[in-house]
Short mmCIF file of C-alpha atoms in Angstrom, two decimals:
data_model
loop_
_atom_site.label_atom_id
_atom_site.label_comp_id
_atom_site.label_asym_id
_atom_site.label_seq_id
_atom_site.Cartn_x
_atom_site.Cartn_y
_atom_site.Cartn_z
CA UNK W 1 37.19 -53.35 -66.12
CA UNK W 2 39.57 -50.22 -65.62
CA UNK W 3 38.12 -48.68 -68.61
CA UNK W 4 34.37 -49.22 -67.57
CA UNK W 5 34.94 -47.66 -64.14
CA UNK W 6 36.72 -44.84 -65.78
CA UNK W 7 33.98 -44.14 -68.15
CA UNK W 8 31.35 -44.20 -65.31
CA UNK W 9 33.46 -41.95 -63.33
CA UNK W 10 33.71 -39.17 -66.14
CA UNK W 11 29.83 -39.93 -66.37
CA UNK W 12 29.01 -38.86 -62.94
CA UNK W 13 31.54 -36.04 -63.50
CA UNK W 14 29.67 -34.69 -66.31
CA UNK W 15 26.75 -34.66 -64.91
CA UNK W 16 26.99 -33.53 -61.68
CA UNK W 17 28.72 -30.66 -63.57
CA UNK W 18 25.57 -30.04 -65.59
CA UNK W 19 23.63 -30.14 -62.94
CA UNK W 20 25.70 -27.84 -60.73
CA UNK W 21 25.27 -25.13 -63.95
CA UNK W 22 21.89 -25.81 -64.13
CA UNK W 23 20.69 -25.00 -60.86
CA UNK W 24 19.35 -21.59 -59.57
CA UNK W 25 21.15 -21.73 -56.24
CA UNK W 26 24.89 -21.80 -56.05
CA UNK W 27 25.67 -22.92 -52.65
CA UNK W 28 23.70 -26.17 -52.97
CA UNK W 29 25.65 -28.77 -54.35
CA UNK W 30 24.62 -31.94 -56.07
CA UNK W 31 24.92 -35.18 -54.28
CA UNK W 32 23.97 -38.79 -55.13
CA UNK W 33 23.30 -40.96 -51.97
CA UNK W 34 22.43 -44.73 -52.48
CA UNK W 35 18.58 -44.44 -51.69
CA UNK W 36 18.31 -41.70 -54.68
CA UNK W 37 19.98 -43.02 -57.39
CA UNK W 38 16.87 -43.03 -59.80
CA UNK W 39 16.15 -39.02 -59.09
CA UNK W 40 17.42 -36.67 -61.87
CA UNK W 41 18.30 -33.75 -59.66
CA UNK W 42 18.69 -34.33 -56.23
CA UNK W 43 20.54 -31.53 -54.22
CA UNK W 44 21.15 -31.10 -49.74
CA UNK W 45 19.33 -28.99 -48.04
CA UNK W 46 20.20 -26.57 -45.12
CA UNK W 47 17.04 -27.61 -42.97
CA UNK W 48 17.88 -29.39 -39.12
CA UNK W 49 14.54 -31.15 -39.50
CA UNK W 50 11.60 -32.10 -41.06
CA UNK W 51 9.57 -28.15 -41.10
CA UNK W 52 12.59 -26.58 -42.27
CA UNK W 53 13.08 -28.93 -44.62
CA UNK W 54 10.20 -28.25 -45.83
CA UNK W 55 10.24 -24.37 -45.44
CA UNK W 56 13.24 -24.29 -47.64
CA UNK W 57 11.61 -26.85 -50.17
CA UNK W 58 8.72 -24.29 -50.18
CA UNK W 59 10.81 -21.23 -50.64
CA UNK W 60 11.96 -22.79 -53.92
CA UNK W 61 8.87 -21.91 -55.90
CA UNK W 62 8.80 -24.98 -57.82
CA UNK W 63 12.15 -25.72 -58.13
CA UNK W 64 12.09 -28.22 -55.30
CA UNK W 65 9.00 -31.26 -55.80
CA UNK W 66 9.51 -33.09 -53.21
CA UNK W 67 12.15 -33.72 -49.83
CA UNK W 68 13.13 -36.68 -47.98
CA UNK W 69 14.93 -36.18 -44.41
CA UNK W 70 16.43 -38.92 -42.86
CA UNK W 71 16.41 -38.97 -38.56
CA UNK W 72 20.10 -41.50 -38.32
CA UNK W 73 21.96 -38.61 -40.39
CA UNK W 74 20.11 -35.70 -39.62
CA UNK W 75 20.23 -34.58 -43.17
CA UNK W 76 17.67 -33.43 -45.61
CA UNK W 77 17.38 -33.90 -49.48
CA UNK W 78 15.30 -32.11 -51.74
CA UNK W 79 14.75 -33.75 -55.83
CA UNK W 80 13.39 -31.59 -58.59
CA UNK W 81 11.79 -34.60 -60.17
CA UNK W 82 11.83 -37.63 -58.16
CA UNK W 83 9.70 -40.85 -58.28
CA UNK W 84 5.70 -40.17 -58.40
CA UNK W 85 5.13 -42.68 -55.00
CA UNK W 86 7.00 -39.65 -52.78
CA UNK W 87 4.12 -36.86 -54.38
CA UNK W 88 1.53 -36.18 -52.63
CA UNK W 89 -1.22 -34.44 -55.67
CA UNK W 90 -4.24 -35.33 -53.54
CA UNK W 91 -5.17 -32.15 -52.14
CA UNK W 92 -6.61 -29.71 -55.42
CA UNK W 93 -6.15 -26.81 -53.27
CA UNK W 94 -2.65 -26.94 -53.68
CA UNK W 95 -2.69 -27.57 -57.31
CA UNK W 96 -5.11 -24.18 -58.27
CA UNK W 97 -2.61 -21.68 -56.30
CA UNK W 98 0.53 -20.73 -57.99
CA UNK W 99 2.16 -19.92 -54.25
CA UNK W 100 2.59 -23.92 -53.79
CA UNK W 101 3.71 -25.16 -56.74
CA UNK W 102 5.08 -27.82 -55.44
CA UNK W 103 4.85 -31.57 -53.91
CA UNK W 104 5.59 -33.00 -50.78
CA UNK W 105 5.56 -36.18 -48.60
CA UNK W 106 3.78 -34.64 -45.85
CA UNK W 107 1.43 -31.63 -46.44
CA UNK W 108 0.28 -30.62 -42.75
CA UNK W 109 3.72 -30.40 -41.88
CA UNK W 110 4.49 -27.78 -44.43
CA UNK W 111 1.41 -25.76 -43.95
CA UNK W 112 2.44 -25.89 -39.78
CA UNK W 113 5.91 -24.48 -41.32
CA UNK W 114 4.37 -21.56 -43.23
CA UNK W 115 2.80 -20.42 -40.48
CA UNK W 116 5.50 -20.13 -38.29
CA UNK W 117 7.32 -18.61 -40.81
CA UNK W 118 5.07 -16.04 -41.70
CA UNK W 119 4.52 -15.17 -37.61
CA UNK W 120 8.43 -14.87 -37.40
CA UNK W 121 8.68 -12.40 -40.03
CA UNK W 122 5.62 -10.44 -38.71
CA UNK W 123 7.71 -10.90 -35.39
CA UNK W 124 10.21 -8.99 -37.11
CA UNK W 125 8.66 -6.22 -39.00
CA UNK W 126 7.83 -5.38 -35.34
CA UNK W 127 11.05 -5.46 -33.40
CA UNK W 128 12.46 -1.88 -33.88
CA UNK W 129 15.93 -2.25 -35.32
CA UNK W 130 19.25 -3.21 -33.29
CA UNK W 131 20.82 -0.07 -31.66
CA UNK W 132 24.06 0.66 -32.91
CA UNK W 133 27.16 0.24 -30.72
CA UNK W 134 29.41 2.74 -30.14
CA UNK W 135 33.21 2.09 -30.92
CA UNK W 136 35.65 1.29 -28.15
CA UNK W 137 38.12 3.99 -28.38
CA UNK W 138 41.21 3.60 -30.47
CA UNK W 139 44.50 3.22 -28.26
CA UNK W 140 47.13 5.94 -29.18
CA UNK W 141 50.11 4.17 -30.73
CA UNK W 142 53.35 5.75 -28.49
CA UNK W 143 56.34 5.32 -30.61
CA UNK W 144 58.88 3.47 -28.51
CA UNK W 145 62.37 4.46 -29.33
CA UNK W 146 64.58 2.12 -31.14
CA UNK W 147 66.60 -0.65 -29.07
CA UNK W 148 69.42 -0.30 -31.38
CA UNK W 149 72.99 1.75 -30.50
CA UNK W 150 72.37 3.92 -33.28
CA UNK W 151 69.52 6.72 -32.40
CA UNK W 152 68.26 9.57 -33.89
CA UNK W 153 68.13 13.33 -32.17
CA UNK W 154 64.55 13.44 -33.17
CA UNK W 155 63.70 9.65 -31.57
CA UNK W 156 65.60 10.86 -28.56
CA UNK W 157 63.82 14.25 -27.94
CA UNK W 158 60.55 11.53 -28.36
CA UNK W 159 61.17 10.01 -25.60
CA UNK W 160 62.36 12.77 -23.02
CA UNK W 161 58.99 14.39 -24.11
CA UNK W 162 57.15 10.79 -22.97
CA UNK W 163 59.56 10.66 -20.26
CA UNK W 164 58.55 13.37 -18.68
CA UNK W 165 54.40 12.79 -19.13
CA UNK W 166 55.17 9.19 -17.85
CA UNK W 167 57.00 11.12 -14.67
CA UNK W 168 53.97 13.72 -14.33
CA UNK W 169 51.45 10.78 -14.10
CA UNK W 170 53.10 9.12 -11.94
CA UNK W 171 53.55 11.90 -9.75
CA UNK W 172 49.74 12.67 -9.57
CA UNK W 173 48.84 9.56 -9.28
CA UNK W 174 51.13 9.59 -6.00
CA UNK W 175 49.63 12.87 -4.82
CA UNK W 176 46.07 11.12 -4.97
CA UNK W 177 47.30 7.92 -3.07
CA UNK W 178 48.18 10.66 -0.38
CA UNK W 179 45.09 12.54 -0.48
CA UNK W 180 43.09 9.46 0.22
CA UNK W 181 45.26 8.01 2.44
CA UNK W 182 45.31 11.07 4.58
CA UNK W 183 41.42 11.30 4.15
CA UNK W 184 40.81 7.26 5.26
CA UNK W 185 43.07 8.26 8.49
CA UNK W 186 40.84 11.45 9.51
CA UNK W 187 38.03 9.23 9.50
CA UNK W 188 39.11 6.46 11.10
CA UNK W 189 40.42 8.97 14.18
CA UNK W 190 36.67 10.48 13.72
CA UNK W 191 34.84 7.45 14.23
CA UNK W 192 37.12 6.58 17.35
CA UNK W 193 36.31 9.67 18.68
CA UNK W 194 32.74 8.97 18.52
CA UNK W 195 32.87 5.57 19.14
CA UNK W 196 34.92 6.83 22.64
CA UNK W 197 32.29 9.79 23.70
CA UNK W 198 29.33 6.88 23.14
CA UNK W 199 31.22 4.70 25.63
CA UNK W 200 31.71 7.40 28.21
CA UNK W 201 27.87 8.55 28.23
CA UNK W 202 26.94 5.25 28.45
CA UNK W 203 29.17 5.06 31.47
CA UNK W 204 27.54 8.01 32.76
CA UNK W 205 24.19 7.12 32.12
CA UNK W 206 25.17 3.66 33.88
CA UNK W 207 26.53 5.49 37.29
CA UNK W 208 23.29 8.01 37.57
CA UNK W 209 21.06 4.45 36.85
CA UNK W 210 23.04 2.81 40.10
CA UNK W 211 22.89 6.16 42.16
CA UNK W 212 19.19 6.23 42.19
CA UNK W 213 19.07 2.65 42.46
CA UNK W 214 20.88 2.88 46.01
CA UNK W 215 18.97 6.07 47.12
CA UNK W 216 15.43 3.94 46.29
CA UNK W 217 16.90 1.30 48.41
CA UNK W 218 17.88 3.08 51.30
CA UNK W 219 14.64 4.54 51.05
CA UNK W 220 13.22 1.61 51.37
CA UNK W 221 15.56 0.37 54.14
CA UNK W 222 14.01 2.68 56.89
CA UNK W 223 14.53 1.91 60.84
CA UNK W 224 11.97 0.29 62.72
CA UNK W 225 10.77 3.40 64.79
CA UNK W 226 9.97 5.58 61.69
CA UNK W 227 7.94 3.08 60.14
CA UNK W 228 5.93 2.73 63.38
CA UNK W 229 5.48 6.04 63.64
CA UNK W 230 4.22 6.50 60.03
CA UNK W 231 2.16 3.39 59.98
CA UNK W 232 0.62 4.98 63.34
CA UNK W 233 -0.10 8.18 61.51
CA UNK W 234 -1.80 6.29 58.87
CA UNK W 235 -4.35 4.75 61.26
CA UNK W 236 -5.36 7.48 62.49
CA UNK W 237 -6.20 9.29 59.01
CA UNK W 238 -7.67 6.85 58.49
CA UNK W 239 -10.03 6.41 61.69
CA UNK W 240 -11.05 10.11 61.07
CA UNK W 241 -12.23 9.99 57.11
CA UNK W 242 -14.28 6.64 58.45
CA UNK W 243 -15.81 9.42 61.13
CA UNK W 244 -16.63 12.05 58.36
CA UNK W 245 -17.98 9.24 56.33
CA UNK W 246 -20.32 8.16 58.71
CA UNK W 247 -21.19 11.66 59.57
CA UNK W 248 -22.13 12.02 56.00
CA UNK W 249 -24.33 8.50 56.22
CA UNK W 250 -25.94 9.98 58.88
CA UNK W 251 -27.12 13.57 57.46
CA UNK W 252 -28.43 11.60 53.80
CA UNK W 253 -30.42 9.67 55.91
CA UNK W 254 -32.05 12.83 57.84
CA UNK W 255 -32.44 14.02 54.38
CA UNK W 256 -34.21 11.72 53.13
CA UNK W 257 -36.69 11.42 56.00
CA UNK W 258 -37.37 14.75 55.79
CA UNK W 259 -38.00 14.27 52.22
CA UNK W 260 -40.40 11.71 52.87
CA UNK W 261 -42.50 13.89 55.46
CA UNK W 262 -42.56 16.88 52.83
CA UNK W 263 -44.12 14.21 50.46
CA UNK W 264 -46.95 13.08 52.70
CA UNK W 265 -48.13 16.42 53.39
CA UNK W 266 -50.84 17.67 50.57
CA UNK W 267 -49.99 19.67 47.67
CA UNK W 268 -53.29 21.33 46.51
CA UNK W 269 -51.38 24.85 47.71
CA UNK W 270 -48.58 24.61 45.87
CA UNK W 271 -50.57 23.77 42.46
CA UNK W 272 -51.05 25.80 40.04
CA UNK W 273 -54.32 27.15 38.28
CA UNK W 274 -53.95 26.06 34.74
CA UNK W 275 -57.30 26.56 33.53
CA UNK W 276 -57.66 27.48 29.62
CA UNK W 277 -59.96 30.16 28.01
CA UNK W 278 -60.07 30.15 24.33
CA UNK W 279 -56.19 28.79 24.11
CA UNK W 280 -55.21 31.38 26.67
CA UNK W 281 -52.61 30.18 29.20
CA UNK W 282 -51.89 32.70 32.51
CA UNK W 283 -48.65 31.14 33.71
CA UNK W 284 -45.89 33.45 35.78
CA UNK W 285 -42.11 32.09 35.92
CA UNK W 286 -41.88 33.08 39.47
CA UNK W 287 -44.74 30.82 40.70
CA UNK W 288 -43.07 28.61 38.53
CA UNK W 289 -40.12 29.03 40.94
CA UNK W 290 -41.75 29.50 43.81
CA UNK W 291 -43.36 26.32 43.50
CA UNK W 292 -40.33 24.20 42.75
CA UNK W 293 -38.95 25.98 45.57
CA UNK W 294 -41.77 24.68 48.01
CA UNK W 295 -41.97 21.42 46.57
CA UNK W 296 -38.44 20.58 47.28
CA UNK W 297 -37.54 22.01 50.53
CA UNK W 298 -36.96 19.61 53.31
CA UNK W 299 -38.61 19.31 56.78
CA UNK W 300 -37.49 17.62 59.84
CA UNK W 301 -40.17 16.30 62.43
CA UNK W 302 -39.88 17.33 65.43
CA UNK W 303 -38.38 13.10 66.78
CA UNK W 304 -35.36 13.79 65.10
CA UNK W 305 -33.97 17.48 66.85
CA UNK W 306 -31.34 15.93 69.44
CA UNK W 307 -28.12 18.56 69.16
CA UNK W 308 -28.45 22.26 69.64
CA UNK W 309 -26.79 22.60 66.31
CA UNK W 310 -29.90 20.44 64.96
CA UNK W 311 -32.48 22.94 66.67
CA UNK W 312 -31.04 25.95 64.91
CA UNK W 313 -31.15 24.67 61.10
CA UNK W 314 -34.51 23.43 61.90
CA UNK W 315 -35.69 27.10 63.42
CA UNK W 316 -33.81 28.63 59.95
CA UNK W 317 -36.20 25.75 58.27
CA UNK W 318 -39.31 26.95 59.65
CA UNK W 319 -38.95 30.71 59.13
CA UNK W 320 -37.82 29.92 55.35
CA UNK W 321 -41.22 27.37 55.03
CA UNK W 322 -43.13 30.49 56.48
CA UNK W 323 -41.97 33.21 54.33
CA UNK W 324 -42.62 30.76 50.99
CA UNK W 325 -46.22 30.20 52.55
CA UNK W 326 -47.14 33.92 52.52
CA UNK W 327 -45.54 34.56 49.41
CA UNK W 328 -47.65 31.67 47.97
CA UNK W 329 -50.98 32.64 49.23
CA UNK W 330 -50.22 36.56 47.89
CA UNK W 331 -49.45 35.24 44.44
CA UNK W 332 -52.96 32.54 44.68
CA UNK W 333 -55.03 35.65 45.44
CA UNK W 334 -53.28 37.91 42.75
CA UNK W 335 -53.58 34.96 40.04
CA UNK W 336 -57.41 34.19 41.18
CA UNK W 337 -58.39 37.73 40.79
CA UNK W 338 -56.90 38.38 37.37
CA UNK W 339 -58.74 34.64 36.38
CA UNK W 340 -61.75 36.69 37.82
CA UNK W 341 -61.24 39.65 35.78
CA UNK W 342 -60.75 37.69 32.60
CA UNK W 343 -63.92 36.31 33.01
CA UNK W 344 -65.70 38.97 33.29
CA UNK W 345 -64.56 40.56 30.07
CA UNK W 346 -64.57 37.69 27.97
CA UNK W 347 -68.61 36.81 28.84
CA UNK W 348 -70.25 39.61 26.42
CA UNK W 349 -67.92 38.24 23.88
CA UNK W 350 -69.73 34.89 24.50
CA UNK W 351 -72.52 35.69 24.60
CA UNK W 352 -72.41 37.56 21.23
CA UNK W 353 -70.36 34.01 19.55
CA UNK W 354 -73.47 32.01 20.94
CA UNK W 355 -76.10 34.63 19.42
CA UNK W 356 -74.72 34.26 16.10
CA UNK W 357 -74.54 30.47 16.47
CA UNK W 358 -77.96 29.83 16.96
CA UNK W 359 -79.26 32.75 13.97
CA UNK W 360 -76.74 30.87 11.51
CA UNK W 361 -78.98 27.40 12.84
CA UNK W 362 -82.33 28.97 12.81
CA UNK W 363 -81.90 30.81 9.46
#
């Protein structure tokens, strides 16, 4: 029995040496797990699951037929020549292109895989390439004298030379610490400065507010004898612009009876002679004006004279109404015997337009 398992032992050695030499890749190793005993060459594969299983199976060119992955272990398994159940030689598409030399359990899944694969590395080609990093920069090694008893003139000049940039730092570093202290404490008195002159103008501001409070108050708080007084004054203003007003009533209303009387009275005398010859119009702006002038001038009868102030604008009235009158009946005449004269000239003319009407008929 010892000898038997010894013999099978330096079987499997042998040939999972052969098969180690054999193979193109060197970092996949040959395994025998219990469910792939009968496969020749049956070696892991890198892949996490089922596509890249089956992208690295593809890759192979050949080399790998088939793949098995299991879900429990999470591992995959690719066999160079495994049993003929586990190929899939259906599809002829496959078979015709030397690109997929190959067989697999499940086809769709490795075409999915090349796909993705191929967009990736597209993907890439794109992507510009990483920017380099610049280094961090080197720390100066300071050579620290030795601890021992026994020192060099050469280590100790070393470290009086350090010494004394150690005590320079130091001492600037100080002098800034100062420098902003100093700064941080001129501010600070700065802003309570500010802060203090706000407060006081408010104050300010506050007292003038109150002052003219108390003046509008006492204002307000008059004694009772100058508000009578006031309110007395007040009454009477305002009796007297009621008087004006009605005054005013009154004289609109005189106007417009006067206005009324002008109306009824005819206007044949103030009118115009418009009459046309030929398209001519004789019009003068100052009858024009004159007219306007007599057509809106305002008459009182004689009912409504009752104050001698009354009687005197009327008399003005009458004298104005008699002076536009004459001047009225002088323009009438002039305008009647230019009309006149116009006629006269333009009737040879018409009778010479009729003449040659009636020869242009006849003939």
């Amino acid at each position: 029995m010892a000898a038997t398992r010894s013999l099978i032992l330096f079987a499997l050695i042998g040939s999972a040496l052969g098969q180690r030499t054999s193979m193109r890749y060197s970092d996949w190793f040959a395994v025998r797990p219990r469910t792939m005993l009968m496969a020749r060459t049956v070696f892991k594969l890198t892949g996490a699951n089922s596509d890249q299983c089956a992208m690295e199976c593809l890759s192979m060119r050949g080399r790998c037929l088939s793949f098995d992955y299991h879900r429990q272990t999470r591992s995959c398994f690719g066999r160079a020549n495994g049993d003929e159940v586990l190929r899939s030689n259906s599809d002829p598409s496959i078979r015709g292109n030397d690109n997929y030399d190959f067989y697999v359990t499940s086809l769709e899944r490795v075409h999915a895989a090349v796909r993705n694969y191929q967009v990736s590395r597209d993907r890439d080609r794109e992507r510009p390439p990483p920017a380099r990093r610049p280094e961090p920069p080197r720390r100066q090694r300071v050579n620290r004298p030795p601890t021992g008893v026994f020192q060099d003139q050469r280590s100790q000049e070393k470290t009086t030379v350090i010494d004394q940039d150690d005590r320079l730092q130091q001492r600037l570093c100080r002098e800034q610490q100062q420098e902003l202290q100093q700064q941080q404490e001129q501010q600070q008195q700065e802003d309570q400065q500010q802060q203090e002159q706000q407060q006081q103008d408010q104050q300010q501001q506050r007292n003038h507010t109150r002052q003219q409070e108390d003046n509008v108050d006492r204002q307000d708080h008059k004694p009772y004898a100058i508000i009578h007084a006031q309110s007395q004054q007040d009454t009477q203003i305002q009796k007297q612009e009621y008087l004006q007003h009605k005054e005013l009533q009154l004289k609109d209303t005189l106007l417009d009876r006067n206005i009324e009387h002008v109306d009824q009275q005819p206007k044949h005398i103030f009118q115009q002679d418009r009459h046309q010859h030929f398209g001519q119009r004789h019009e003068d702006k100052e009858g024009q004006q004159l007219g306007l002038e007599l057509y809106h001038i305002t008459l009182a009868p004689e009912h409504v004279q009752q104050s001698n102030q009354g009687q005197n604008v009327l008399s003005t009235r009458d004298q104005r109404q008699k002076e536009v009158q004459q001047q009225s009946h002088k323009f009438l005449q002039e305008n009647e015997s230019v009309r006149r004269s116009q006629q006269r000239q333009d009737t040879p003319h018409l009778e010479k337009l009729v003449k040659k009407a009636l020869e242009s008929k006849l003939g």
